[in-house]
Coordinates of N, CA, C and O in Angstrom, one line a residue:
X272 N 33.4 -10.0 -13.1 CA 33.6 -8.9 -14.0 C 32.2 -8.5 -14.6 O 31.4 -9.3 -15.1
X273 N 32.0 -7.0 -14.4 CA 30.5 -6.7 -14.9 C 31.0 -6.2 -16.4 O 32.1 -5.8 -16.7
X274 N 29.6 -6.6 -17.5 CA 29.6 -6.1 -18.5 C 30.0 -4.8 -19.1 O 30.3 -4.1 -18.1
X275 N 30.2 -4.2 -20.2 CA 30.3 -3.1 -20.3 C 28.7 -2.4 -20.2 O 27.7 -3.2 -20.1
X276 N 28.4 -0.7 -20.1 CA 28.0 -0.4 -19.7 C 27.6 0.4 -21.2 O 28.4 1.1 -21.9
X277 N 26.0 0.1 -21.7 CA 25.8 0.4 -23.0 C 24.8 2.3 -22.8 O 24.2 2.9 -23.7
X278 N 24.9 2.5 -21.8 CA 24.6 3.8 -21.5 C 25.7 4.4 -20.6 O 25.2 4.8 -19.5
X279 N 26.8 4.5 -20.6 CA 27.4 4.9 -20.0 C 27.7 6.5 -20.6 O 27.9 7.3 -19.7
X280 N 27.8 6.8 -21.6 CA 27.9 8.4 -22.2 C 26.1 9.2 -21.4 O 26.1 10.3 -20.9
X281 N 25.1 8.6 -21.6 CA 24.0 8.9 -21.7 C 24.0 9.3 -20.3 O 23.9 10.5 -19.9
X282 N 24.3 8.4 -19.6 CA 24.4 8.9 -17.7 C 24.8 10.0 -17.8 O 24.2 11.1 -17.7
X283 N 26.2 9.7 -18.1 CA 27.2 11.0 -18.0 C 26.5 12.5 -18.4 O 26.4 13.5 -17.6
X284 N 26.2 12.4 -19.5 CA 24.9 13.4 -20.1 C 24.2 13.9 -19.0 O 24.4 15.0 -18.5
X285 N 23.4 13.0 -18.7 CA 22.8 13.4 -17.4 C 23.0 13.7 -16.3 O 22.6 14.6 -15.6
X286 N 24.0 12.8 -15.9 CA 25.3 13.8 -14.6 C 25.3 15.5 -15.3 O 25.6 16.5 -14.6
X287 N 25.2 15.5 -15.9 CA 25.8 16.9 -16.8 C 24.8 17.8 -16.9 O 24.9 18.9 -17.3
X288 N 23.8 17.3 -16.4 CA 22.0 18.1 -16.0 C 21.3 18.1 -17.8 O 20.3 18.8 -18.0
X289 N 21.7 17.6 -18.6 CA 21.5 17.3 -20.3 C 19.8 16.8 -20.3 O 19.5 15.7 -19.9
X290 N 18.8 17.9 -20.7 CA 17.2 17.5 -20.0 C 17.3 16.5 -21.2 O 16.4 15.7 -21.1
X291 N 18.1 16.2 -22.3 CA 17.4 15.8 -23.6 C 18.2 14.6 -23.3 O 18.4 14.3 -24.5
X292 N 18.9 13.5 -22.6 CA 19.7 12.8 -22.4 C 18.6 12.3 -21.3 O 18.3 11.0 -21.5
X293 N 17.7 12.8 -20.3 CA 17.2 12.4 -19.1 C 15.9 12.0 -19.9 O 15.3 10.9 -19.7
X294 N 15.4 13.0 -20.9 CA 14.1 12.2 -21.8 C 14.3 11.8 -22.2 O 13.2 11.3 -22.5
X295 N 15.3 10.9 -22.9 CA 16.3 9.7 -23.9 C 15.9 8.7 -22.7 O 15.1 7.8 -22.8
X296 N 16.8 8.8 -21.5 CA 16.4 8.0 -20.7 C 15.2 7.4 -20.2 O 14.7 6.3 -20.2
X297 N 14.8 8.5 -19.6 CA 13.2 7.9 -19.3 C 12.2 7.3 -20.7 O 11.6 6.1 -20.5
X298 N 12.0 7.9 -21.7 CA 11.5 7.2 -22.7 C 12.4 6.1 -23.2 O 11.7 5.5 -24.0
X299 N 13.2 5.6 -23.2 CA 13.7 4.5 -23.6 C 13.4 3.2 -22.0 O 13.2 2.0 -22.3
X300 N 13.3 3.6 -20.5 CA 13.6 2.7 -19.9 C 11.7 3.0 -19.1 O 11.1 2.0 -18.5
X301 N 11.3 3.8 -19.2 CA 10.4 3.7 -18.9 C 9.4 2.5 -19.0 O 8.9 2.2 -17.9
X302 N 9.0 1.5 -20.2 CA 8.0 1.0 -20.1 C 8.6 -0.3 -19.7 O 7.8 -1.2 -19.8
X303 N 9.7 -0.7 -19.2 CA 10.3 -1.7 -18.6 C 10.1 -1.5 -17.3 O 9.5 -2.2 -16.5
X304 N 10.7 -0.3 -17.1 CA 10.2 0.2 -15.1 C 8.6 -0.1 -15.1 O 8.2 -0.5 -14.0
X305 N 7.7 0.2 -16.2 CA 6.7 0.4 -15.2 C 6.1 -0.8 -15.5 O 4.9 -0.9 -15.1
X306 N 6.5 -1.9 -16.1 CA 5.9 -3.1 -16.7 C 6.2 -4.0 -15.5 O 5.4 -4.9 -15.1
X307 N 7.3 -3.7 -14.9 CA 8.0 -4.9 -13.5 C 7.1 -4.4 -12.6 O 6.4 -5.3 -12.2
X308 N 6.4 -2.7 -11.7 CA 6.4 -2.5 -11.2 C 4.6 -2.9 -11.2 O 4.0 -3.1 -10.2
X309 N 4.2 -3.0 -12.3 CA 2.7 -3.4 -12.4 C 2.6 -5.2 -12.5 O 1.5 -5.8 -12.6
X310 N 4.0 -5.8 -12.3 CA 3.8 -7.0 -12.2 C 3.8 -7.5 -11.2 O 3.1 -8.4 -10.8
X311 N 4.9 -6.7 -10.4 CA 4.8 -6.9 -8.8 C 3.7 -6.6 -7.7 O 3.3 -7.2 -6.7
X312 N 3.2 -5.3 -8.4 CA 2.1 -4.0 -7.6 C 1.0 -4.8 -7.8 O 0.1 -5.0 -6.9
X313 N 0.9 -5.2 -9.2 CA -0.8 -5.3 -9.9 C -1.8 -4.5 -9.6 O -2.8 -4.9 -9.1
X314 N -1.5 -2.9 -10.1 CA -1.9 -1.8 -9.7 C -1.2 -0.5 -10.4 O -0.5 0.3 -9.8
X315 N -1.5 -0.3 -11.5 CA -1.1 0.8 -12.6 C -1.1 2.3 -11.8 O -0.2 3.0 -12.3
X316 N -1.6 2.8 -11.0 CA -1.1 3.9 -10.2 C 0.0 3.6 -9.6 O 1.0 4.3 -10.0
X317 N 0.1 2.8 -8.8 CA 1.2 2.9 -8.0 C 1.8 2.4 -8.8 O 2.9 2.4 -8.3
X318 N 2.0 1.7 -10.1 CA 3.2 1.4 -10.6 C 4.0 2.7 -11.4 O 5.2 2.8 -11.8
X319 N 3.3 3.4 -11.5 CA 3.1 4.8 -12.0 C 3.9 5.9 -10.8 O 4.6 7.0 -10.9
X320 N 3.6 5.4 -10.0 CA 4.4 6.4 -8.5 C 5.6 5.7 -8.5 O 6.6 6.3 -8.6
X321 N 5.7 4.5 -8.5 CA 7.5 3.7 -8.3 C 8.1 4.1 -9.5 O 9.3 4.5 -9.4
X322 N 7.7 4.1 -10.6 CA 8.4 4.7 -11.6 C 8.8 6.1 -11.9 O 9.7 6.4 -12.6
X323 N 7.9 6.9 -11.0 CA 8.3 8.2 -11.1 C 9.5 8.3 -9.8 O 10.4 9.1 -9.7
X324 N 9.3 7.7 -9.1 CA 10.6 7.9 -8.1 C 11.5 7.2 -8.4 O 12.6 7.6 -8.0
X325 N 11.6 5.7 -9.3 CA 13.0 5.6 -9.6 C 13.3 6.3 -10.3 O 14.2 7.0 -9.8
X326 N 13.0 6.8 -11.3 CA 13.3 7.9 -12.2 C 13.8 9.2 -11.7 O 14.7 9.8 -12.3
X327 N 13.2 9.6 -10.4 CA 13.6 10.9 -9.9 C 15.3 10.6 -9.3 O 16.3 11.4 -9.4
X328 N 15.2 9.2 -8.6 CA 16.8 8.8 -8.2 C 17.6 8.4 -8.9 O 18.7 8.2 -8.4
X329 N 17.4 8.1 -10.3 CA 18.0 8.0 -11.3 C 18.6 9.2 -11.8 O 19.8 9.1 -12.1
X330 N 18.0 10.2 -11.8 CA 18.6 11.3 -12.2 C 19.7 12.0 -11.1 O 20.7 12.6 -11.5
X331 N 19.3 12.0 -9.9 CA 19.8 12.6 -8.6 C 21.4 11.5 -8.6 O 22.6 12.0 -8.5
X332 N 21.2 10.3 -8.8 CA 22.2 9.3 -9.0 C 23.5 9.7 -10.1 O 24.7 9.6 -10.0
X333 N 22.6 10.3 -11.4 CA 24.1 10.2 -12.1 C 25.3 10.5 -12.4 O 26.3 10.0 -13.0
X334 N 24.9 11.9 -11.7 CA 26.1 12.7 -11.6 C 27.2 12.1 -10.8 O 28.4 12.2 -11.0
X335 N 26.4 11.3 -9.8 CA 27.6 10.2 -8.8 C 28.2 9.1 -9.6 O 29.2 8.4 -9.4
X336 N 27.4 9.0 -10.6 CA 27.7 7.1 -11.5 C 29.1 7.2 -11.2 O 29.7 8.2 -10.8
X337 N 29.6 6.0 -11.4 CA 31.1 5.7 -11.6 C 31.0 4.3 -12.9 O 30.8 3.1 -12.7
X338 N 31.2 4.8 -14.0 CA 31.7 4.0 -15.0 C 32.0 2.8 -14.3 O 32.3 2.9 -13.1
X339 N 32.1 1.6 -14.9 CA 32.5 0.2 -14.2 C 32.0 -0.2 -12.8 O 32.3 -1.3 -12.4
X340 N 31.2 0.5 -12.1 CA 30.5 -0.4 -11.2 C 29.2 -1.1 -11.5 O 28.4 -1.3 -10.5
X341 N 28.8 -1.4 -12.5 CA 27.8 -1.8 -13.0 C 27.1 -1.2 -13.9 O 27.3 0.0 -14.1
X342 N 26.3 -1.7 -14.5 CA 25.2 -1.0 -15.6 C 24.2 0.2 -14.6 O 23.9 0.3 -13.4
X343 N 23.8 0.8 -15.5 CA 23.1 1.6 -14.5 C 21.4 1.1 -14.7 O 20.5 1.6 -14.1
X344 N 21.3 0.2 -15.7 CA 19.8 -0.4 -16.2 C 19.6 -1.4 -14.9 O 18.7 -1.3 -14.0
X345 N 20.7 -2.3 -14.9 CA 20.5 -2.9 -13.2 C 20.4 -2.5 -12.0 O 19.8 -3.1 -11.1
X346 N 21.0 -1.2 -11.9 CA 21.2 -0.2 -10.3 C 19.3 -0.1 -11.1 O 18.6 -1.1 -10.8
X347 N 18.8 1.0 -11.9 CA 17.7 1.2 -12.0 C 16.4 0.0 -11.7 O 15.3 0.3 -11.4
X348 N 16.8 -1.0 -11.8 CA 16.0 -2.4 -11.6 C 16.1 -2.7 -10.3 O 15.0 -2.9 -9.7
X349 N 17.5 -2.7 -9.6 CA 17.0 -3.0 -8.2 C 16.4 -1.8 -7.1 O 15.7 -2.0 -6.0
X350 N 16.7 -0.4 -7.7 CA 16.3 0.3 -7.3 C 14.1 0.3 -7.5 O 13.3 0.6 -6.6
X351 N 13.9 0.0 -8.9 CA 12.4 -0.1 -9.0 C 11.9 -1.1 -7.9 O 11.0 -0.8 -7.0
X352 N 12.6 -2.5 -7.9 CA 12.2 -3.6 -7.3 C 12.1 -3.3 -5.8 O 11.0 -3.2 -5.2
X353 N 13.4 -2.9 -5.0 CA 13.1 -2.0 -4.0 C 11.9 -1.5 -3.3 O 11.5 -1.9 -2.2
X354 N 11.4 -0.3 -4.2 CA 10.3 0.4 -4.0 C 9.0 -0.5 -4.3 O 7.9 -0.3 -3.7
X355 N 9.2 -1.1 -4.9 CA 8.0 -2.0 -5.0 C 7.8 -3.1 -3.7 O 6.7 -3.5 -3.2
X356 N 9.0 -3.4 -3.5 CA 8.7 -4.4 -2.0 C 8.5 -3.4 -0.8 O 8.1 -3.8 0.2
X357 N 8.8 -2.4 -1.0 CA 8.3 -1.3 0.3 C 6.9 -0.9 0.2 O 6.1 -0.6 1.1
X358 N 6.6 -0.8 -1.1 CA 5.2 -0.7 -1.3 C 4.6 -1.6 -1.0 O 3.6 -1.2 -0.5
X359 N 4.7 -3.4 -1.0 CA 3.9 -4.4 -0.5 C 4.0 -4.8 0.8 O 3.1 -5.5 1.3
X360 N 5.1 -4.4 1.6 CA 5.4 -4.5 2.9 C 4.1 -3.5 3.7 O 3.4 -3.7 4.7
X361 N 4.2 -2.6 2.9 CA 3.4 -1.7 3.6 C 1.6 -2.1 3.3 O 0.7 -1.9 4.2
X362 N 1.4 -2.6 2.1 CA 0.2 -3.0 1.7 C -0.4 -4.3 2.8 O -1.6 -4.4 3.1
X363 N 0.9 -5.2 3.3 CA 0.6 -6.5 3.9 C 0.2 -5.7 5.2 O -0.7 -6.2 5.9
X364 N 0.8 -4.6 5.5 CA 0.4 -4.3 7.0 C -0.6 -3.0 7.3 O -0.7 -2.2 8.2
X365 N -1.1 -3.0 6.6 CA -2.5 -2.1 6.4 C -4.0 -2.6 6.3 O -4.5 -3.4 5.5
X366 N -4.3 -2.3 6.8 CA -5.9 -3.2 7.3 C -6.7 -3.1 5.3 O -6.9 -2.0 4.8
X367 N -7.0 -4.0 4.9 CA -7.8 -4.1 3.6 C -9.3 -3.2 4.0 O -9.9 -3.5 5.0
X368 N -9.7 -2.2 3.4 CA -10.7 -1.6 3.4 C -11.8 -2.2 3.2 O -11.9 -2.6 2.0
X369 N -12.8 -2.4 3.9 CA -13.9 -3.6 3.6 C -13.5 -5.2 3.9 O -14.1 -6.2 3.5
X370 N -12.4 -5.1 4.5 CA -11.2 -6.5 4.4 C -11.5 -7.8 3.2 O -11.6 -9.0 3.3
X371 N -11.6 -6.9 2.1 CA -11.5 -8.0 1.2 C -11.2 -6.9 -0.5 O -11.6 -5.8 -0.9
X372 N -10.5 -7.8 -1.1 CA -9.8 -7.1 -2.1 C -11.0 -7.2 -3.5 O -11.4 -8.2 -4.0
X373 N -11.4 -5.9 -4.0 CA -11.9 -6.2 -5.2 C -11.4 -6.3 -6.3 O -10.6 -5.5 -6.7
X374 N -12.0 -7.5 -7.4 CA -11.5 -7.4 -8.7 C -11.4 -6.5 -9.5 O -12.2 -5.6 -9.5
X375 N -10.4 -6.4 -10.5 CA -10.2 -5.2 -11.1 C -11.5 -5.0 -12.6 O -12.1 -5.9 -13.3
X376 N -11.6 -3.9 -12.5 CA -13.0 -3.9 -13.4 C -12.8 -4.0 -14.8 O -12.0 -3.5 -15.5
X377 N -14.0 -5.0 -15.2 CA -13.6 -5.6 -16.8 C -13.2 -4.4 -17.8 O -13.6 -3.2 -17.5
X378 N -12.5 -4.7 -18.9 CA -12.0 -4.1 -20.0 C -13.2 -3.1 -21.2 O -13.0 -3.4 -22.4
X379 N -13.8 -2.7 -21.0 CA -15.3 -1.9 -21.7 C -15.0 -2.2 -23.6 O -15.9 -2.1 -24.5
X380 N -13.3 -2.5 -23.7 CA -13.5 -3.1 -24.9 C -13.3 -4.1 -25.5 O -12.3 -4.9 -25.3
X381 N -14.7 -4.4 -26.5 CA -14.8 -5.3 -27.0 C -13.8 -6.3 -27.6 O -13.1 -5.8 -28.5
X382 N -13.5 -7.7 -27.4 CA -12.4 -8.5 -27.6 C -13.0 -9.6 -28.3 O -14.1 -10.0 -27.8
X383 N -12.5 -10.1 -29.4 CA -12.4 -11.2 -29.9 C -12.1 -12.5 -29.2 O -11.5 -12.4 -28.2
X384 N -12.5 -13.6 -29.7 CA -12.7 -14.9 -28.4 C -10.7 -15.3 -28.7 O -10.1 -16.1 -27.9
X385 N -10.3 -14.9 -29.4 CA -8.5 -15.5 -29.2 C -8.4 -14.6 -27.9 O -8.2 -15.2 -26.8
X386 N -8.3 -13.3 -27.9 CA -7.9 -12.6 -27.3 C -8.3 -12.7 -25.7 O -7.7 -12.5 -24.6
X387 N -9.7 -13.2 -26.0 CA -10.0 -13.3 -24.9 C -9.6 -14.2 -24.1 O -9.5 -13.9 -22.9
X388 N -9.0 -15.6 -24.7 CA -8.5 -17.1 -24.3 C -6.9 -16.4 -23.9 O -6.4 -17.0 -22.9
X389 N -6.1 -15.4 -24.4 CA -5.0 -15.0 -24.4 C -4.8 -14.4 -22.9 O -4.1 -14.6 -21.9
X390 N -6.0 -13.2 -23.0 CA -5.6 -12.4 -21.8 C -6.4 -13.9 -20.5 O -6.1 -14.1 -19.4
X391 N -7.1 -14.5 -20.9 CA -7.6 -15.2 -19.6 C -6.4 -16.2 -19.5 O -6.5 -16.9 -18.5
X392 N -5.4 -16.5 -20.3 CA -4.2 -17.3 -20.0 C -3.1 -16.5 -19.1 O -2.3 -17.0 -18.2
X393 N -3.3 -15.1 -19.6 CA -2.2 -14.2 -18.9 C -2.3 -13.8 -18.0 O -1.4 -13.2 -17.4
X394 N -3.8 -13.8 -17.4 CA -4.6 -13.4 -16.1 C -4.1 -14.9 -15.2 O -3.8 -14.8 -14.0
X395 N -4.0 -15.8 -15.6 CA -3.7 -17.2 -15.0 C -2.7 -17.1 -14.4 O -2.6 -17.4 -13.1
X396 N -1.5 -16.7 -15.4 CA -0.2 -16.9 -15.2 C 0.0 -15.8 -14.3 O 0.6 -16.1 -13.3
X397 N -0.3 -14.8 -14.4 CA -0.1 -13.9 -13.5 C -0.6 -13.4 -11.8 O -0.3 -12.5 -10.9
X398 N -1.3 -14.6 -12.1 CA -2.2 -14.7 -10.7 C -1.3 -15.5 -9.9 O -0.8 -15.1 -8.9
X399 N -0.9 -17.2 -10.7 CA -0.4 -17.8 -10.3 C 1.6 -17.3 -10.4 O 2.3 -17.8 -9.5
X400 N 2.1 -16.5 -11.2 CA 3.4 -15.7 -10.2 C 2.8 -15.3 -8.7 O 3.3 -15.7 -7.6
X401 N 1.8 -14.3 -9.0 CA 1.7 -14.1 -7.3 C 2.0 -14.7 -6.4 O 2.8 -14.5 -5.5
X402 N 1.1 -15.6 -6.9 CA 1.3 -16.9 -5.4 C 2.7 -17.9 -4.8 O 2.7 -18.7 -3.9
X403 N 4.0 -17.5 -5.7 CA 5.3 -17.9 -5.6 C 5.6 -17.1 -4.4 O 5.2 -16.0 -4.0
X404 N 6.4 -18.0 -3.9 CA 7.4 -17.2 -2.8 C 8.2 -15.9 -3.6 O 8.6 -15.9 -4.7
X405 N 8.2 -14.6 -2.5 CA 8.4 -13.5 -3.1 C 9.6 -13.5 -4.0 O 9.6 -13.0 -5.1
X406 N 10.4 -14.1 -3.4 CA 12.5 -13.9 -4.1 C 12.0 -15.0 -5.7 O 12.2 -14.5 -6.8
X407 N 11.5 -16.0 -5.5 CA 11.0 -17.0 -6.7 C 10.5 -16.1 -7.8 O 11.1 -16.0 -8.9
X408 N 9.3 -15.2 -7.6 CA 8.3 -14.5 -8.6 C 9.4 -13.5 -8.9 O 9.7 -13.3 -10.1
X409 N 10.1 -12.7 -8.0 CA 10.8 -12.0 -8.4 C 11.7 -12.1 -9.8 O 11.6 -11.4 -10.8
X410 N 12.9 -13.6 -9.4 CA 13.7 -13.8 -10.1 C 13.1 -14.6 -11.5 O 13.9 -15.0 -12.4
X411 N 11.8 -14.7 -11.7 CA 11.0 -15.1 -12.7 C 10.4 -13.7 -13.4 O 10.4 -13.7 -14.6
X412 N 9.9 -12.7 -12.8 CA 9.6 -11.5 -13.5 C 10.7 -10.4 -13.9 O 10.5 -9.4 -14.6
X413 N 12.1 -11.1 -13.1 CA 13.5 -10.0 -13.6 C 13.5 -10.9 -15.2 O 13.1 -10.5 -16.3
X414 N 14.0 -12.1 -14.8 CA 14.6 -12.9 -16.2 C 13.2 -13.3 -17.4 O 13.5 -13.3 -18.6
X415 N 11.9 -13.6 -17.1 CA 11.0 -13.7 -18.2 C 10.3 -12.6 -18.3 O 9.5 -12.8 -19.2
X416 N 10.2 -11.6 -18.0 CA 9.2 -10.6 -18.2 C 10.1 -9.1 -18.3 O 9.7 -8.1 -18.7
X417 N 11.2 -9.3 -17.8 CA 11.9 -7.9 -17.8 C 13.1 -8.0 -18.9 O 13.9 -7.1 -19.2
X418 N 12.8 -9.8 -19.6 CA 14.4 -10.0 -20.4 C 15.5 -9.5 -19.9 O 16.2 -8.7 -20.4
X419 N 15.8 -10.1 -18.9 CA 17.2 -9.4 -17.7 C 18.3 -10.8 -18.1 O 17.9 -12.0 -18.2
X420 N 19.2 -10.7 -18.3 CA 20.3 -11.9 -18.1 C 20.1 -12.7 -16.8 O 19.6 -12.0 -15.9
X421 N 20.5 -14.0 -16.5 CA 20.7 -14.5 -15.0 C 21.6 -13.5 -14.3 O 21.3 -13.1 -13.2
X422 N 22.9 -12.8 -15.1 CA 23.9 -12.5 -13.9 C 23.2 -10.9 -13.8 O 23.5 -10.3 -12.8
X423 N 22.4 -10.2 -14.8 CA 22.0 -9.1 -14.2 C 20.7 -9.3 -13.2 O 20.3 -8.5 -12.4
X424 N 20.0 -10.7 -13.5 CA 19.4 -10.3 -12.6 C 19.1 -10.9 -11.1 O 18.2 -10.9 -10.3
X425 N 20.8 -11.3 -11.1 CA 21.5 -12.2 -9.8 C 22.1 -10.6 -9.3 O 22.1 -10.2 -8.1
X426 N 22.5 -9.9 -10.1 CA 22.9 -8.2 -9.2 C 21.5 -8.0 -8.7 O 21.2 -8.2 -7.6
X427 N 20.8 -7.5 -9.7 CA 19.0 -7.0 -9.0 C 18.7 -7.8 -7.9 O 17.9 -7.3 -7.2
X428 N 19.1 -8.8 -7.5 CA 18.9 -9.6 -6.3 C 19.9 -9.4 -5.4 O 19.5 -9.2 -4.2
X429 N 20.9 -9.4 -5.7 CA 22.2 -9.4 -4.8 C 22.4 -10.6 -4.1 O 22.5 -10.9 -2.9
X430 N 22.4 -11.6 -5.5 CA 22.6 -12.7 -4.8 C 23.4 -13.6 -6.4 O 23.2 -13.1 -7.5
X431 N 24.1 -14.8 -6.2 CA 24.7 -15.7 -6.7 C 23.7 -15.4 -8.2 O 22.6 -15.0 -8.4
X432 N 24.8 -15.9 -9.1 CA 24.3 -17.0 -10.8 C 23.4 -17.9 -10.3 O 22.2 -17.9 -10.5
X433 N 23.8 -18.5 -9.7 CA 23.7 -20.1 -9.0 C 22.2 -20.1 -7.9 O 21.4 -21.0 -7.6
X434 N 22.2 -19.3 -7.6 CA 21.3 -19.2 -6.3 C 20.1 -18.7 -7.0 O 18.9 -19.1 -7.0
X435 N 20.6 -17.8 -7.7 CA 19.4 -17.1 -9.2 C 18.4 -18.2 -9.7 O 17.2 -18.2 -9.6
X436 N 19.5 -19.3 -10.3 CA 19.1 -20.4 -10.8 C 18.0 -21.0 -10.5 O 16.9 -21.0 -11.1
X437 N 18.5 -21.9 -8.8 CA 17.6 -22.1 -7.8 C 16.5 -21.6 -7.9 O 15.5 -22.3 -8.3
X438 N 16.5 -20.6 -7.6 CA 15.1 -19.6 -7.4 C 14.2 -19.9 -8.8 O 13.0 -20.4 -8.9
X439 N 15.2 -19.5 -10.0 CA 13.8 -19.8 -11.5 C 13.7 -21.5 -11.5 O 12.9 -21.9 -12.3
X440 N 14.2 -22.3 -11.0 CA 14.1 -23.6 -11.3 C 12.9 -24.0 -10.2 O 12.0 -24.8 -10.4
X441 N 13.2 -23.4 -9.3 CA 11.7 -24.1 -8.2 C 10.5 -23.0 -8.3 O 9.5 -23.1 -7.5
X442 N 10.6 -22.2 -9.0 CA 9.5 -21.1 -9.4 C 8.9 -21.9 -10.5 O 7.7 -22.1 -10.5
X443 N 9.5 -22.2 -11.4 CA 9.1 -23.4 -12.9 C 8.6 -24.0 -12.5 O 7.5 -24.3 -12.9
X444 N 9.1 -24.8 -11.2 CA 8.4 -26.6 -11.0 C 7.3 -25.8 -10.3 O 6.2 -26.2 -10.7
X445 N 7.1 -25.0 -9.5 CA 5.3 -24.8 -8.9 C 4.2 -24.3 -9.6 O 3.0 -24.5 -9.5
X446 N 5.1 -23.6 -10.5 CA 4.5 -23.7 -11.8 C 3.4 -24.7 -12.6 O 2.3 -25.1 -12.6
X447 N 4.5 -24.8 -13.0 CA 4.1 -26.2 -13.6 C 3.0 -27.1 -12.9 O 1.9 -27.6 -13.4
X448 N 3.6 -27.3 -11.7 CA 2.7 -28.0 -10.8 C 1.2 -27.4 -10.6 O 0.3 -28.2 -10.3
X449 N 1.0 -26.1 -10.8 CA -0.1 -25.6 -10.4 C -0.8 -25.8 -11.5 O -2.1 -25.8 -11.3
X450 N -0.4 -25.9 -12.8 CA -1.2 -25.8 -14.2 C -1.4 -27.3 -14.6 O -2.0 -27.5 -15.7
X451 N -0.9 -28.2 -14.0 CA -0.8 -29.4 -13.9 C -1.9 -29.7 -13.5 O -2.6 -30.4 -14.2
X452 N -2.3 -29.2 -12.3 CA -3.1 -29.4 -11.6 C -4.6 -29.1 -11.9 O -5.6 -29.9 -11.8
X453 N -4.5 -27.7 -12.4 CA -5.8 -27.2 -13.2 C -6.3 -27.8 -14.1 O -5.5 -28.4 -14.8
X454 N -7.8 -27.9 -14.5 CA -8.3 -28.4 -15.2 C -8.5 -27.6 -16.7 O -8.4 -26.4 -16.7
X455 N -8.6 -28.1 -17.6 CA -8.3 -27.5 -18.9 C -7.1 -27.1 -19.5 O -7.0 -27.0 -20.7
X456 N -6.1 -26.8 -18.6 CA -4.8 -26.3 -19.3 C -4.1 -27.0 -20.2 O -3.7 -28.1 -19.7
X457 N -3.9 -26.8 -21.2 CA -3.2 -27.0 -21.9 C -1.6 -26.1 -22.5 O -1.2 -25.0 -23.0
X458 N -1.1 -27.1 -22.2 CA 0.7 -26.8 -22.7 C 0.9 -26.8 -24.4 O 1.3 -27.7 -25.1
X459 N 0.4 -25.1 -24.8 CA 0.9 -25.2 -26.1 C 2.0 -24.7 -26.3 O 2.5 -24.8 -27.4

């Protein structure tokens, strides 16, 4: 049994062509779409293009919604996540220009040394999601970074509670294992 559906009037709205219901929408789900899609992409343009096309199928979608087949925040997540693995499929099979990837260019503003220890922790951690098997980082950036439930984000997968599980339990242990391994880290 799927949850109730806490935008289900708001769709409707928007099935209804309602432009002030579709900016409701987009500004309310927007910085979640484009936060998954810069986590997956690691690339603020193109996370910026996947967002503008889930958004564009979001709206073409509502008029179809049907109340009780699910949330439409989940159809929109698996739809983002989607376009984002079409985007890297396509990135894996395209020749690297120069064949080698450059770093993204430092921040020109000035940071404080916490901040600095913070984002070089979140540069860590985010390096090392990369390096998870894709379904693993996935079901780790649906449930810790997107605040998704297990069972919404066992729909965004199309797969089991249980299998979900799996997936965040052996994404933790390499985890772990990897920061284990590094020197300096500390588990605060």
């Amino acid at each position: 049994m799927t949850e109730p559906d806490p935008d289900t009037a708001l769709i409707e709205r928007m099935g209804q062509g309602d432009e002030g219901a579709v900016r409701q929408f987009v500004t309310a789900r927007l910085p979640r779409v484009l936060a998954l899609g810069l986590r997956l992409l690691r690339d603020h343009a193109e996370a910026e293009d996947v967002a503008q096309e889930a958004f564009t199928r979001a709206w073409r979608q509502a008029p179809r919604w049907q109340p009780g087949q699910g949330r439409f925040d989940t159809w929109l997540h698996t739809v983002t996540l989607n376009l984002c693995r079409d985007r890297l499929r396509r990135k894996r099979h395209a020749p690297a220009p120069g064949g080698e990837d450059l770093p993204d260019p430092p921040d020109p503003q000035p940071r404080a040394d916490a901040m600095l220890e913070a984002s070089a922790r979140g540069q860590a951690v985010a390096q090392a999601i990369a390096t998870l098997p894709e379904r693993q980082r996935e079901a780790i950036l649906l449930v810790h970074y997107q605040d998704m439930s297990n069972i919404a984000a066992a729909q965004v997968l199309d797969i089991s509670v249980e299998a979900l599980e799996s997936l965040l339990a052996r994404g933790r242990r390499a985890l772990k294992q990897h920061f284990a391994q590094k020197e300096g880290w500390r588990d605060e």
